[in-house]
Short mmCIF file of C-alpha atoms in Angstrom, two decimals:
data_model
loop_
_atom_site.label_atom_id
_atom_site.label_comp_id
_atom_site.label_asym_id
_atom_site.label_seq_id
_atom_site.Cartn_x
_atom_site.Cartn_y
_atom_site.Cartn_z
CA MET Q 1201 14.05 56.74 -41.08
CA ASN Q 1202 16.46 55.35 -43.55
CA ARG Q 1203 17.62 51.81 -43.84
CA THR Q 1204 20.62 52.10 -41.61
CA GLU Q 1205 18.67 53.75 -38.78
CA PHE Q 1206 16.05 50.98 -39.06
CA ILE Q 1207 18.73 48.29 -38.77
CA VAL Q 1208 20.29 49.96 -35.76
CA ALA Q 1209 16.93 50.47 -34.05
CA THR Q 1210 15.93 46.89 -34.73
CA ALA Q 1211 19.32 45.69 -33.49
CA ALA Q 1212 18.92 47.73 -30.19
CA VAL Q 1213 15.42 46.43 -29.64
CA LEU Q 1214 16.65 42.89 -30.07
CA PHE Q 1215 19.66 43.47 -27.81
CA VAL Q 1216 17.38 44.98 -25.10
CA ALA Q 1217 15.02 41.96 -25.44
CA PHE Q 1218 17.98 39.69 -25.18
CA LEU Q 1219 19.21 41.43 -21.97
CA LEU Q 1220 15.65 41.35 -20.47
CA GLY Q 1221 15.42 37.64 -21.23
CA TRP Q 1222 18.78 36.96 -19.77
CA PHE Q 1223 18.04 38.97 -16.63
CA ALA Q 1224 14.71 37.20 -16.18
CA SER Q 1225 16.50 33.83 -16.63
CA TRP Q 1226 19.09 34.87 -14.00
CA ILE Q 1227 16.50 35.94 -11.50
CA ILE Q 1228 14.45 32.80 -11.91
CA HIS Q 1229 17.67 30.79 -11.48
CA ARG Q 1230 18.56 32.60 -8.29
CA VAL Q 1231 15.05 32.23 -6.83
CA THR Q 1232 14.70 28.53 -7.66
CA ARG Q 1233 18.19 27.43 -6.85
CA VAL Q 1234 18.43 24.63 -4.33
CA THR Q 1235 20.86 25.11 -1.47
CA GLN Q 1236 23.01 22.38 0.13
CA SER Q 1237 20.95 22.34 3.26
CA GLU Q 1238 17.72 21.82 1.17
CA MET Q 1239 19.55 18.96 -0.63
CA GLY Q 1240 20.52 17.43 2.70
CA GLU Q 1241 16.94 17.74 3.73
CA LEU Q 1242 15.71 16.15 0.59
CA ASP Q 1243 18.11 13.23 1.06
CA LYS Q 1244 16.88 12.71 4.65
CA MET Q 1245 13.24 12.82 3.41
CA ALA Q 1246 14.11 10.29 0.62
CA GLN Q 1247 15.80 8.04 3.13
CA SER Q 1248 12.87 8.14 5.53
CA LEU Q 1249 10.49 7.42 2.63
CA HIS Q 1250 12.61 4.45 1.66
CA GLU Q 1251 12.58 3.06 5.31
CA ALA Q 1252 8.78 3.58 5.52
CA GLU Q 1253 8.28 1.67 2.23
CA GLU Q 1254 10.39 -1.08 3.65
CA THR Q 1255 8.43 -1.19 6.77
CA ARG Q 1256 5.24 -1.17 4.89
CA ASP Q 1257 6.45 -4.16 2.71
CA GLN Q 1258 7.37 -6.08 5.87
CA ALA Q 1259 4.02 -5.29 7.42
CA ILE Q 1260 2.21 -6.56 4.32
CA THR Q 1261 4.27 -9.70 4.25
CA TYR Q 1262 3.59 -10.32 7.99
CA MET Q 1263 -0.13 -9.80 7.46
CA GLN Q 1264 -0.17 -12.18 4.45
CA GLN Q 1265 1.54 -14.84 6.60
CA ARG Q 1266 -0.76 -14.28 9.53
CA GLU Q 1267 -3.89 -14.40 7.25
CA ALA Q 1268 -2.64 -17.70 5.87
CA GLU Q 1269 -2.06 -19.08 9.40
CA LEU Q 1270 -5.48 -17.98 10.55
CA THR Q 1271 -7.18 -19.46 7.34
CA ASN Q 1272 -5.39 -22.68 8.02
CA GLN Q 1273 -6.56 -22.75 11.68
CA LEU Q 1274 -10.10 -21.91 10.59
CA THR Q 1275 -10.11 -24.73 8.14
CA GLN Q 1276 -8.92 -27.14 10.80
CA THR Q 1277 -11.46 -25.94 13.33
CA GLU Q 1278 -14.29 -26.24 10.81
CA ALA Q 1279 -13.09 -29.83 10.02
CA GLU Q 1280 -13.04 -30.62 13.77
CA LEU Q 1281 -16.48 -29.11 14.20
CA GLN Q 1282 -17.88 -31.13 11.45
CA ALA Q 1283 -16.30 -34.35 12.86
CA ALA Q 1284 -17.84 -33.54 16.33
CA MET Q 1285 -21.17 -32.86 14.79
CA ASP Q 1286 -21.06 -36.12 12.89
CA GLY Q 1287 -20.11 -38.02 16.09
CA LEU Q 1288 -22.96 -36.27 18.01
CA ARG Q 1289 -25.39 -37.22 15.34
CA ASP Q 1290 -24.21 -40.89 15.44
CA ALA Q 1291 -24.42 -40.96 19.29
CA ARG Q 1292 -28.01 -39.49 19.15
CA GLU Q 1293 -29.02 -42.17 16.61
CA GLU Q 1294 -27.44 -44.96 18.69
CA ALA Q 1295 -29.20 -43.57 21.82
CA GLU Q 1296 -32.52 -43.42 19.95
CA GLN Q 1297 -31.98 -47.02 18.87
CA LEU Q 1298 -31.25 -48.05 22.38
CA ARG Q 1299 -34.30 -46.37 23.70
CA ALA Q 1300 -36.41 -48.02 21.01
CA TYR Q 1301 -34.82 -51.36 21.91
CA ILE Q 1302 -35.48 -50.82 25.63
CA GLU Q 1303 -39.08 -49.82 24.92
CA ARG Q 1304 -39.67 -52.89 22.84
CA GLU Q 1305 -38.21 -55.20 25.44
CA MET Q 1306 -40.25 -53.44 28.25
CA ALA Q 1307 -43.37 -53.91 26.13
CA THR Q 1308 -42.84 -57.58 25.39
CA SER Q 1309 -42.15 -58.40 29.03
#
């Protein structure tokens, strides 16, 4: 094999490799091509996802507001309970003092 035949053989091999690469690229492009109907479906899915995210954000906001309201109510209820317990304690002390006073008066008379 002389130099010219070697160059021609190398050029042929490179040309065949180029054709095989181009053919493989073309096949991959045809197989992975996205059709208009698929694009429409992807758009609908994206819109649905966006709406779901908005709904989730609204739900989170509502839950945070509701939690704040319930925490406030709980704090108020605990304060009212504490006030009632203090009043009951004072009433018991006063009743005990009145009993002691009545017992002393009954004992002296």
